[in-house]
mmCIF file of C-alpha atoms and ligand atoms in Angstrom:
data_model
loop_
_atom_site.group_PDB
_atom_site.id
_atom_site.type_symbol
_atom_site.label_atom_id
_atom_site.label_comp_id
_atom_site.label_asym_id
_atom_site.label_seq_id
_atom_site.Cartn_x
_atom_site.Cartn_y
_atom_site.Cartn_z
ATOM 1 C CA MET C 1 53.279 -42.864 23.870
ATOM 2 C CA SER C 2 50.544 -45.427 24.035
ATOM 3 C CA THR C 3 48.848 -46.147 20.739
ATOM 4 C CA THR C 4 45.952 -48.097 22.229
ATOM 5 C CA ALA C 5 44.655 -45.452 24.649
ATOM 6 C CA LYS C 6 44.448 -42.530 22.258
ATOM 7 C CA SER C 7 43.290 -39.493 24.171
ATOM 8 C CA ARG C 8 41.133 -36.787 22.713
ATOM 9 C CA PRO C 9 39.312 -33.709 23.988
ATOM 10 C CA THR C 10 36.046 -34.494 25.769
ATOM 11 C CA PRO C 11 33.190 -31.963 25.904
ATOM 12 C CA ARG C 12 32.029 -31.004 29.393
ATOM 13 C CA ALA C 13 29.417 -33.341 30.899
ATOM 14 C CA GLY C 14 26.010 -32.768 29.324
ATOM 15 C CA ILE C 15 27.156 -31.083 26.093
ATOM 16 C CA LEU C 16 26.587 -34.215 24.010
ATOM 17 C CA ASP C 17 23.074 -34.547 25.487
ATOM 18 C CA ILE C 18 22.124 -31.359 23.629
ATOM 19 C CA ALA C 19 19.995 -31.975 20.546
ATOM 20 C CA PRO C 20 21.414 -29.592 17.921
ATOM 21 C CA TYR C 21 19.003 -26.826 16.855
ATOM 22 C CA VAL C 22 17.564 -27.679 13.447
ATOM 23 C CA PRO C 23 16.690 -24.476 11.566
ATOM 24 C CA GLY C 24 13.801 -24.318 9.121
ATOM 25 C CA LYS C 25 14.630 -25.555 5.627
ATOM 26 C CA SER C 26 15.718 -22.955 3.118
ATOM 27 C CA LYS C 27 15.310 -25.053 -0.022
ATOM 28 C CA ALA C 28 12.240 -26.466 -1.721
ATOM 29 C CA SER C 29 12.316 -29.664 -3.774
ATOM 30 C CA GLY C 30 10.419 -28.160 -6.703
ATOM 31 C CA GLY C 31 8.448 -25.197 -8.011
ATOM 32 C CA ASP C 32 9.446 -22.453 -10.454
ATOM 33 C CA LYS C 33 9.612 -19.898 -7.711
ATOM 34 C CA VAL C 34 10.466 -20.587 -4.079
ATOM 35 C CA TYR C 35 8.440 -19.114 -1.203
ATOM 36 C CA LYS C 36 10.324 -19.396 2.092
ATOM 37 C CA LEU C 37 7.677 -19.371 4.782
ATOM 38 C CA SER C 38 9.623 -21.382 7.334
ATOM 39 C CA SER C 39 11.484 -18.959 9.595
ATOM 40 C CA ASN C 40 9.080 -16.106 10.408
ATOM 41 C CA GLU C 41 11.126 -13.697 8.315
ATOM 42 C CA SER C 42 9.667 -10.372 7.208
ATOM 43 C CA PRO C 43 7.734 -10.426 3.912
ATOM 44 C CA LEU C 44 8.494 -6.692 3.563
ATOM 45 C CA GLY C 45 12.268 -7.144 3.632
ATOM 46 C CA ALA C 46 14.115 -4.461 5.608
ATOM 47 C CA SER C 47 13.561 -0.709 5.794
ATOM 48 C CA GLU C 48 15.269 1.313 3.033
ATOM 49 C CA ALA C 49 16.777 3.489 5.756
ATOM 50 C CA ALA C 50 18.336 0.408 7.359
ATOM 51 C CA LYS C 51 19.781 -0.722 4.023
ATOM 52 C CA ALA C 52 21.270 2.724 3.394
ATOM 53 C CA ALA C 53 22.777 2.814 6.887
ATOM 54 C CA LEU C 54 24.287 -0.624 6.329
ATOM 55 C CA ALA C 55 25.838 0.487 3.023
ATOM 56 C CA SER C 56 27.313 3.582 4.667
ATOM 57 C CA VAL C 57 29.517 1.425 6.914
ATOM 58 C CA ALA C 58 31.173 -0.401 4.012
ATOM 59 C CA GLY C 59 34.093 2.044 4.006
ATOM 60 C CA SER C 60 35.145 1.329 7.581
ATOM 61 C CA LEU C 61 35.090 -2.447 7.898
ATOM 62 C CA GLU C 62 38.643 -2.483 9.272
ATOM 63 C CA LEU C 63 37.582 -0.668 12.440
ATOM 64 C CA TYR C 64 36.352 -2.428 15.570
ATOM 65 C CA PRO C 65 32.817 -1.454 16.495
ATOM 66 C CA ASP C 66 31.872 0.337 19.710
ATOM 67 C CA GLY C 67 31.868 -2.583 22.134
ATOM 68 C CA SER C 68 29.105 -1.096 24.280
ATOM 69 C CA SER C 69 26.676 -0.539 21.363
ATOM 70 C CA ALA C 70 26.061 2.898 22.905
ATOM 71 C CA ALA C 71 24.457 4.576 19.874
ATOM 72 C CA LEU C 72 22.130 1.636 19.313
ATOM 73 C CA ARG C 73 21.139 1.540 22.986
ATOM 74 C CA GLU C 74 20.444 5.296 22.808
ATOM 75 C CA ALA C 75 18.217 4.776 19.768
ATOM 76 C CA ILE C 76 16.327 1.939 21.467
ATOM 77 C CA GLY C 77 15.974 4.139 24.555
ATOM 78 C CA ASP C 78 14.606 7.037 22.478
ATOM 79 C CA VAL C 79 11.977 4.901 20.824
ATOM 80 C CA THR C 80 10.916 2.841 23.862
ATOM 81 C CA GLY C 81 11.539 5.196 26.784
ATOM 82 C CA ILE C 82 13.892 2.687 28.397
ATOM 83 C CA ASN C 83 17.061 3.861 30.176
ATOM 84 C CA PRO C 84 19.892 2.825 27.774
ATOM 85 C CA ASP C 85 22.058 1.845 30.766
ATOM 86 C CA ARG C 86 19.690 -1.046 31.356
ATOM 87 C CA ILE C 87 19.981 -2.453 27.826
ATOM 88 C CA ILE C 88 22.411 -5.025 26.427
ATOM 89 C CA CYS C 89 22.607 -5.629 22.684
ATOM 90 C CA GLY C 90 23.625 -8.967 21.253
ATOM 91 C CA ALA C 91 24.176 -10.972 18.098
ATOM 92 C CA GLY C 92 20.511 -11.918 17.896
ATOM 93 C CA SER C 93 18.380 -12.465 20.961
ATOM 94 C CA ASP C 94 19.738 -16.023 20.848
ATOM 95 C CA GLU C 95 23.032 -14.651 22.162
ATOM 96 C CA ILE C 96 21.186 -12.767 24.906
ATOM 97 C CA LEU C 97 19.364 -15.948 25.956
ATOM 98 C CA SER C 98 22.724 -17.728 26.262
ATOM 99 C CA LEU C 99 24.171 -14.797 28.211
ATOM 100 C CA ILE C 100 21.305 -15.049 30.687
ATOM 101 C CA ALA C 101 21.758 -18.820 31.040
ATOM 102 C CA ASN C 102 25.536 -18.538 31.446
ATOM 103 C CA THR C 103 25.201 -15.797 34.045
ATOM 104 C CA TYR C 104 22.503 -17.370 36.221
ATOM 105 C CA LEU C 105 22.785 -21.143 35.770
ATOM 106 C CA ALA C 106 25.376 -23.620 37.018
ATOM 107 C CA PRO C 107 25.530 -27.434 37.156
ATOM 108 C CA GLY C 108 22.901 -28.649 39.634
ATOM 109 C CA ASP C 109 20.543 -25.757 38.853
ATOM 110 C CA GLU C 110 17.227 -26.085 37.056
ATOM 111 C CA ALA C 111 15.521 -23.823 34.535
ATOM 112 C CA ILE C 112 11.890 -24.142 33.507
ATOM 113 C CA TYR C 113 10.366 -23.630 30.069
ATOM 114 C CA SER C 114 6.999 -24.663 28.719
ATOM 115 C CA GLU C 115 6.154 -27.764 26.725
ATOM 116 C CA PHE C 116 5.972 -26.211 23.254
ATOM 117 C CA GLY C 117 8.328 -23.355 24.105
ATOM 118 C CA PHE C 118 11.117 -22.102 21.849
ATOM 119 C CA LEU C 119 13.784 -24.828 21.437
ATOM 120 C CA VAL C 120 16.700 -22.449 21.952
ATOM 121 C CA TYR C 121 15.895 -22.488 25.720
ATOM 122 C CA PRO C 122 16.835 -26.119 26.451
ATOM 123 C CA ILE C 123 20.019 -25.650 24.417
ATOM 124 C CA ALA C 124 21.050 -22.566 26.419
ATOM 125 C CA ILE C 125 20.110 -24.270 29.698
ATOM 126 C CA ARG C 126 22.098 -27.435 28.995
ATOM 127 C CA ALA C 127 25.045 -25.495 27.598
ATOM 128 C CA ALA C 128 25.272 -23.777 30.987
ATOM 129 C CA GLY C 129 25.366 -27.204 32.656
ATOM 130 C CA ALA C 130 21.893 -26.907 34.174
ATOM 131 C CA ARG C 131 18.833 -29.138 33.864
ATOM 132 C CA PRO C 132 15.839 -28.128 31.715
ATOM 133 C CA VAL C 133 12.468 -28.752 33.380
ATOM 134 C CA VAL C 134 9.462 -28.818 31.056
ATOM 135 C CA ALA C 135 6.095 -27.461 32.229
ATOM 136 C CA PRO C 136 3.054 -28.972 30.470
ATOM 137 C CA GLU C 137 0.853 -26.562 28.505
ATOM 138 C CA ARG C 138 -2.911 -26.282 28.149
ATOM 139 C CA ASN C 139 -4.404 -25.712 24.711
ATOM 140 C CA LEU C 140 -0.927 -25.128 23.324
ATOM 141 C CA THR C 141 -0.544 -22.222 25.757
ATOM 142 C CA ALA C 142 1.864 -21.810 28.672
ATOM 143 C CA ASP C 143 0.234 -22.741 31.999
ATOM 144 C CA VAL C 144 1.240 -20.529 34.926
ATOM 145 C CA ASP C 145 0.124 -23.037 37.572
ATOM 146 C CA ALA C 146 2.097 -25.834 35.915
ATOM 147 C CA ILE C 147 5.219 -23.657 35.815
ATOM 148 C CA LEU C 148 4.842 -22.570 39.443
ATOM 149 C CA SER C 149 4.290 -26.141 40.619
ATOM 150 C CA LEU C 150 7.722 -27.100 39.229
ATOM 151 C CA VAL C 151 9.678 -24.389 41.043
ATOM 152 C CA THR C 152 12.168 -25.780 43.583
ATOM 153 C CA GLU C 153 15.168 -24.485 45.518
ATOM 154 C CA ARG C 154 17.237 -25.384 42.478
ATOM 155 C CA THR C 155 15.174 -23.318 40.023
ATOM 156 C CA LYS C 156 17.150 -20.276 38.871
ATOM 157 C CA VAL C 157 15.512 -19.216 35.604
ATOM 158 C CA VAL C 158 12.077 -19.427 33.941
ATOM 159 C CA PHE C 159 11.977 -18.843 30.167
ATOM 160 C CA LEU C 160 8.667 -17.700 28.693
ATOM 161 C CA ALA C 161 8.181 -16.741 25.047
ATOM 162 C CA ASN C 162 5.209 -14.383 24.924
ATOM 163 C CA PRO C 163 3.879 -14.764 22.283
ATOM 164 C CA ASN C 164 5.311 -18.227 21.854
ATOM 165 C CA ASN C 165 6.920 -19.714 18.773
ATOM 166 C CA PRO C 166 5.883 -22.157 17.209
ATOM 167 C CA THR C 167 2.341 -22.033 18.639
ATOM 168 C CA GLY C 168 1.557 -18.323 18.168
ATOM 169 C CA THR C 169 -0.339 -18.287 21.478
ATOM 170 C CA TYR C 170 0.213 -15.760 24.265
ATOM 171 C CA LEU C 171 -0.438 -15.178 27.938
ATOM 172 C CA PRO C 172 -2.505 -12.128 28.931
ATOM 173 C CA PHE C 173 -0.303 -9.901 31.046
ATOM 174 C CA ASP C 174 -2.314 -10.554 34.213
ATOM 175 C CA GLU C 175 -1.155 -14.147 33.903
ATOM 176 C CA VAL C 176 2.472 -13.057 33.490
ATOM 177 C CA ARG C 177 2.106 -10.892 36.608
ATOM 178 C CA ARG C 178 0.650 -13.863 38.470
ATOM 179 C CA LEU C 179 3.598 -15.981 37.344
ATOM 180 C CA HIS C 180 6.032 -13.319 38.541
ATOM 181 C CA ALA C 181 4.228 -12.933 41.864
ATOM 182 C CA GLY C 182 4.455 -16.682 42.461
ATOM 183 C CA LEU C 183 8.209 -16.922 41.813
ATOM 184 C CA PRO C 184 10.771 -16.605 44.615
ATOM 185 C CA GLY C 185 12.876 -13.454 44.241
ATOM 186 C CA HIS C 186 16.009 -15.422 43.332
ATOM 187 C CA VAL C 187 14.427 -16.828 40.160
ATOM 188 C CA VAL C 188 15.035 -14.880 36.926
ATOM 189 C CA LEU C 189 11.907 -14.547 34.777
ATOM 190 C CA VAL C 190 12.869 -14.165 31.106
ATOM 191 C CA LEU C 191 10.140 -12.673 28.912
ATOM 192 C CA ASP C 192 11.091 -13.379 25.293
ATOM 193 C CA ALA C 193 9.035 -10.824 23.372
ATOM 194 C CA ALA C 194 10.397 -11.520 19.859
ATOM 195 C CA TYR C 195 6.920 -11.027 18.342
ATOM 196 C CA ALA C 196 5.639 -8.263 20.646
ATOM 197 C CA GLU C 197 5.155 -5.694 17.867
ATOM 198 C CA TYR C 198 2.663 -7.913 16.040
ATOM 199 C CA VAL C 199 0.306 -8.492 18.969
ATOM 200 C CA ARG C 200 -3.045 -6.690 18.751
ATOM 201 C CA ARG C 201 -4.654 -7.592 22.070
ATOM 202 C CA ASN C 202 -5.642 -5.196 24.832
ATOM 203 C CA ASP C 203 -4.602 -7.657 27.526
ATOM 204 C CA TYR C 204 -1.058 -8.082 26.151
ATOM 205 C CA GLU C 205 2.095 -6.293 27.305
ATOM 206 C CA SER C 206 5.679 -7.058 26.336
ATOM 207 C CA GLY C 207 6.877 -6.575 29.917
ATOM 208 C CA LEU C 208 8.470 -3.080 29.927
ATOM 209 C CA GLU C 209 6.700 -2.020 33.090
ATOM 210 C CA LEU C 210 7.231 -5.280 34.952
ATOM 211 C CA VAL C 211 10.965 -5.145 34.191
ATOM 212 C CA ALA C 212 11.125 -1.508 35.312
ATOM 213 C CA ASN C 213 9.500 -2.336 38.639
ATOM 214 C CA SER C 214 11.171 -5.578 39.644
ATOM 215 C CA SER C 215 14.625 -6.960 40.311
ATOM 216 C CA ASN C 216 14.311 -10.370 38.626
ATOM 217 C CA VAL C 217 12.554 -9.870 35.274
ATOM 218 C CA ILE C 218 14.368 -9.429 31.970
ATOM 219 C CA MET C 219 12.774 -8.894 28.557
ATOM 220 C CA THR C 220 14.446 -9.900 25.291
ATOM 221 C CA ARG C 221 13.672 -8.390 21.890
ATOM 222 C CA THR C 222 14.905 -8.959 18.357
ATOM 223 C CA PHE C 223 15.541 -7.103 15.102
ATOM 224 C CA SER C 224 15.044 -10.379 13.204
ATOM 225 C CA LYS C 225 11.263 -10.326 12.888
ATOM 226 C CA ILE C 226 9.330 -7.048 12.453
ATOM 227 C CA HIS C 227 12.496 -5.128 11.450
ATOM 228 C CA GLY C 228 13.509 -7.730 8.868
ATOM 229 C CA LEU C 229 17.184 -7.859 9.892
ATOM 230 C CA ALA C 230 17.540 -11.589 10.691
ATOM 231 C CA ASN C 231 20.609 -11.844 8.458
ATOM 232 C CA LEU C 232 22.512 -9.228 10.501
ATOM 233 C CA ARG C 233 21.966 -10.993 13.871
ATOM 234 C CA LEU C 234 20.777 -8.318 16.257
ATOM 235 C CA GLY C 235 18.791 -8.473 19.477
ATOM 236 C CA TRP C 236 18.645 -6.738 22.840
ATOM 237 C CA CYS C 237 17.375 -7.055 26.362
ATOM 238 C CA PHE C 238 16.088 -4.743 29.084
ATOM 239 C CA GLY C 239 16.734 -5.787 32.662
ATOM 240 C CA PRO C 240 17.440 -4.672 36.226
ATOM 241 C CA ALA C 241 20.734 -2.733 36.580
ATOM 242 C CA GLU C 242 22.364 -5.514 38.653
ATOM 243 C CA MET C 243 21.504 -8.169 36.067
ATOM 244 C CA ILE C 244 22.777 -6.000 33.207
ATOM 245 C CA ASP C 245 26.015 -5.413 35.111
ATOM 246 C CA ALA C 246 26.534 -9.138 35.727
ATOM 247 C CA MET C 247 25.780 -10.121 32.126
ATOM 248 C CA ASN C 248 28.066 -7.413 30.722
ATOM 249 C CA ARG C 249 30.962 -9.069 32.556
ATOM 250 C CA ILE C 250 30.770 -12.208 30.412
ATOM 251 C CA ARG C 251 29.546 -10.622 27.172
ATOM 252 C CA GLY C 252 32.012 -10.771 24.277
ATOM 253 C CA PRO C 253 33.708 -7.348 24.105
ATOM 254 C CA PHE C 254 32.622 -6.707 20.479
ATOM 255 C CA ASN C 255 29.582 -8.978 20.279
ATOM 256 C CA VAL C 256 27.583 -6.728 17.908
ATOM 257 C CA SER C 257 29.036 -5.738 14.539
ATOM 258 C CA GLY C 258 29.123 -2.129 13.344
ATOM 259 C CA PRO C 259 26.996 -2.883 10.255
ATOM 260 C CA ALA C 260 24.346 -4.515 12.472
ATOM 261 C CA MET C 261 24.364 -1.506 14.831
ATOM 262 C CA ALA C 262 24.081 1.009 11.985
ATOM 263 C CA ALA C 263 21.183 -0.845 10.375
ATOM 264 C CA GLY C 264 19.498 -1.418 13.726
ATOM 265 C CA ILE C 265 19.591 2.285 14.623
ATOM 266 C CA ALA C 266 17.977 3.222 11.310
ATOM 267 C CA ALA C 267 15.456 0.371 11.545
ATOM 268 C CA ILE C 268 14.149 1.148 15.010
ATOM 269 C CA ARG C 269 13.787 4.837 14.105
ATOM 270 C CA ASP C 270 11.839 4.001 10.899
ATOM 271 C CA ARG C 271 8.385 3.977 12.503
ATOM 272 C CA ASP C 272 6.634 4.096 9.093
ATOM 273 C CA PHE C 273 8.235 0.833 8.085
ATOM 274 C CA VAL C 274 7.256 -0.820 11.369
ATOM 275 C CA GLU C 275 3.677 0.456 11.000
ATOM 276 C CA ARG C 276 3.510 -0.953 7.477
ATOM 277 C CA ALA C 277 4.785 -4.323 8.678
ATOM 278 C CA ILE C 278 2.156 -4.374 11.427
ATOM 279 C CA ALA C 279 -0.606 -3.377 8.983
ATOM 280 C CA HIS C 280 0.481 -6.101 6.543
ATOM 281 C CA ASN C 281 0.252 -8.705 9.290
ATOM 282 C CA ASP C 282 -3.093 -7.346 10.482
ATOM 283 C CA THR C 283 -4.472 -7.913 6.990
ATOM 284 C CA TRP C 284 -2.946 -11.258 6.155
ATOM 285 C CA LEU C 285 -2.845 -13.127 9.497
ATOM 286 C CA PRO C 286 -6.669 -13.255 9.718
ATOM 287 C CA TRP C 287 -6.994 -13.887 5.984
ATOM 288 C CA VAL C 288 -4.635 -16.884 5.975
ATOM 289 C CA THR C 289 -6.201 -18.224 9.187
ATOM 290 C CA GLY C 290 -9.731 -17.929 7.792
ATOM 291 C CA GLU C 291 -8.900 -19.468 4.411
ATOM 292 C CA LEU C 292 -7.178 -22.469 6.006
ATOM 293 C CA GLU C 293 -10.104 -22.978 8.390
ATOM 294 C CA GLN C 294 -12.465 -22.976 5.410
ATOM 295 C CA LEU C 295 -10.456 -25.891 4.041
ATOM 296 C CA GLY C 296 -11.370 -27.776 7.216
ATOM 297 C CA LEU C 297 -7.947 -27.390 8.806
ATOM 298 C CA LYS C 298 -7.478 -26.515 12.448
ATOM 299 C CA VAL C 299 -5.366 -23.405 12.946
ATOM 300 C CA THR C 300 -4.156 -22.419 16.400
ATOM 301 C CA PRO C 301 -5.230 -18.776 16.932
ATOM 302 C CA SER C 302 -2.008 -16.771 16.532
ATOM 303 C CA VAL C 303 -1.015 -13.266 17.570
ATOM 304 C CA GLY C 304 2.360 -13.464 15.792
ATOM 305 C CA ASN C 305 3.452 -13.368 12.133
ATOM 306 C CA PHE C 306 2.893 -17.088 11.611
ATOM 307 C CA VAL C 307 0.276 -19.772 12.135
ATOM 308 C CA LEU C 308 0.432 -23.344 13.355
ATOM 309 C CA VAL C 309 -1.661 -25.463 10.969
ATOM 310 C CA HIS C 310 -2.871 -28.893 12.090
ATOM 311 C CA PHE C 311 -3.330 -31.532 9.403
ATOM 312 C CA PRO C 312 -5.686 -34.537 9.600
ATOM 313 C CA ASP C 313 -4.417 -37.815 10.994
ATOM 314 C CA VAL C 314 -5.361 -39.558 7.756
ATOM 315 C CA ASP C 315 -3.130 -41.433 5.298
ATOM 316 C CA GLY C 316 -1.866 -39.104 2.617
ATOM 317 C CA LYS C 317 -3.150 -35.983 4.390
ATOM 318 C CA ARG C 318 -0.744 -35.825 7.308
ATOM 319 C CA ALA C 319 1.553 -32.881 8.024
ATOM 320 C CA LYS C 320 4.541 -34.722 6.574
ATOM 321 C CA ASP C 321 2.584 -35.419 3.374
ATOM 322 C CA ALA C 322 1.611 -31.744 3.151
ATOM 323 C CA ASP C 323 5.227 -30.725 3.764
ATOM 324 C CA ALA C 324 6.455 -32.922 0.896
ATOM 325 C CA TYR C 325 3.656 -31.803 -1.452
ATOM 326 C CA LEU C 326 4.181 -28.106 -0.735
ATOM 327 C CA SER C 327 7.957 -28.378 -0.988
ATOM 328 C CA GLY C 328 7.512 -29.917 -4.440
ATOM 329 C CA ARG C 329 5.552 -26.812 -5.439
ATOM 330 C CA GLY C 330 8.118 -24.364 -4.084
ATOM 331 C CA PHE C 331 6.611 -23.629 -0.660
ATOM 332 C CA ILE C 332 8.882 -24.093 2.338
ATOM 333 C CA LEU C 333 7.019 -24.482 5.631
ATOM 334 C CA ARG C 334 8.404 -25.409 9.041
ATOM 335 C CA ALA C 335 7.946 -28.986 10.249
ATOM 336 C CA VAL C 336 7.577 -28.895 14.026
ATOM 337 C CA ALA C 337 7.813 -32.594 14.947
ATOM 338 C CA ASN C 338 10.958 -31.720 16.942
ATOM 339 C CA TYR C 339 8.704 -29.506 19.083
ATOM 340 C CA GLY C 340 6.467 -32.512 19.785
ATOM 341 C CA LEU C 341 3.947 -31.379 17.168
ATOM 342 C CA PRO C 342 4.219 -34.010 14.405
ATOM 343 C CA GLY C 343 0.685 -33.281 13.169
ATOM 344 C CA ALA C 344 1.314 -29.621 12.384
ATOM 345 C CA LEU C 345 3.313 -27.289 10.153
ATOM 346 C CA ARG C 346 4.200 -23.696 10.933
ATOM 347 C CA LEU C 347 3.511 -21.200 8.165
ATOM 348 C CA THR C 348 4.940 -17.667 8.157
ATOM 349 C CA ILE C 349 2.694 -14.867 6.894
ATOM 350 C CA GLY C 350 4.299 -13.877 3.587
ATOM 351 C CA THR C 351 3.759 -11.367 0.816
ATOM 352 C CA GLU C 352 0.255 -11.134 -0.669
ATOM 353 C CA GLU C 353 1.424 -13.324 -3.552
ATOM 354 C CA ALA C 354 2.951 -15.929 -1.241
ATOM 355 C CA ASN C 355 -0.130 -16.015 0.998
ATOM 356 C CA ARG C 356 -2.587 -16.436 -1.896
ATOM 357 C CA LYS C 357 -0.439 -19.075 -3.592
ATOM 358 C CA VAL C 358 0.323 -21.143 -0.504
ATOM 359 C CA VAL C 359 -3.353 -21.213 0.471
ATOM 360 C CA ALA C 360 -4.234 -22.340 -3.074
ATOM 361 C CA ALA C 361 -1.540 -25.021 -2.925
ATOM 362 C CA ILE C 362 -2.816 -26.284 0.448
ATOM 363 C CA ALA C 363 -6.348 -26.361 -1.022
ATOM 364 C CA ASP C 364 -5.032 -28.481 -3.920
ATOM 365 C CA PHE C 365 -3.294 -30.774 -1.434
ATOM 366 C CA MET C 366 -6.488 -31.269 0.587
ATOM 367 C CA ARG C 367 -8.540 -31.982 -2.579
ATOM 368 C CA GLN C 368 -6.090 -34.361 -4.303
HETATM 369 C C1 LIG U 401 12.825 -15.679 16.148
HETATM 370 C C2 LIG U 401 12.816 -15.766 17.630
HETATM 371 C C3 LIG U 401 13.792 -15.118 18.379
HETATM 372 C C4 LIG U 401 14.801 -14.246 17.708
HETATM 373 O O1 LIG U 401 16.021 -14.826 17.572
HETATM 374 P P1 LIG U 401 17.235 -13.951 17.029
HETATM 375 O O2 LIG U 401 18.405 -14.665 17.590
HETATM 376 O O3 LIG U 401 17.086 -12.571 17.595
HETATM 377 O O4 LIG U 401 17.153 -13.963 15.542
HETATM 378 C C5 LIG U 401 13.754 -15.212 19.755
HETATM 379 N N1 LIG U 401 12.778 -15.899 20.389
HETATM 380 C C6 LIG U 401 11.804 -16.502 19.688
HETATM 381 C C7 LIG U 401 10.716 -17.182 20.435
HETATM 382 C C8 LIG U 401 11.815 -16.474 18.306
HETATM 383 O O5 LIG U 401 10.861 -17.107 17.620
#
């Protein structure tokens, strides 16, 4: 045995080029009470029905769950009108995004996402051995022409978050249709509709109809945002039968836990809770936006449950100064420098108390 040439396992080429995903902070540096407004979590918590369903599974934790998530897919089908055979459930939509990448991408392939798009995409793309290609945006919004101009023979997947996180902007569905029409049939178009329920715009669609009528579009959804189940890790996708079949072949056999399924079934059937969550956002998204604008801050118009707030490029008033000041007062916001937005912070719409207090704290910061 040689002692000089010690061998050790080496990750596949490209793995160490992946920048690890950095989640939003969950601790503040000060403040009597902590307001976590950094991860777009629900200010209403989860539905009581979902909590009760979760508790009801506690007596059978030794049993494997149904590996096909059949009851959950039925419930999603009931509520959305989608054929349950064309749904896959996963441990968060993050798992679904990886499943898509691992099914359709190989070394040498390319996948496109937009400049300020969700940072899970480049991770999933690189993990599959493929090359991420970044399409520039306009006004912090995905640009269909820029995406189409980057399509080559090697392009296999396009990831589009609509609405997008962290910008809160969206593409009207005519633009999504134009994007789809411009893509060769072999390219998978992923519509990540994590925030679809919050959008109140007549020209927005999540993509149900486009998926139903095409062979290369897949829509992903999550229970982490409007349903308030981020801690359980639950998401799903709706796609063409052939894509669902291919992805099911590499899916972990028991990828969704029984407790997550039980809570998810109750959550998606609790329409009152969802309506209340939408109404809360409808009240507080414009209020927070308006109050911050009155402080002289630029806020990117958002259709989600969060806003991107741009701070002045002035000593002591920059985003990083605001982040430190707010953290010291118990408010956790999301720094987005890793998204290429060092001048901004992302703020989740919280409870009434959180919204009023964080706006007051930002006002104090701007005045100090
Ligand atoms: C929060 C979010 C998701 C959801 O991720 P989960 O893994 O389902 O918790 C997906 N896409 C975007 C753009 C998000 O912001």
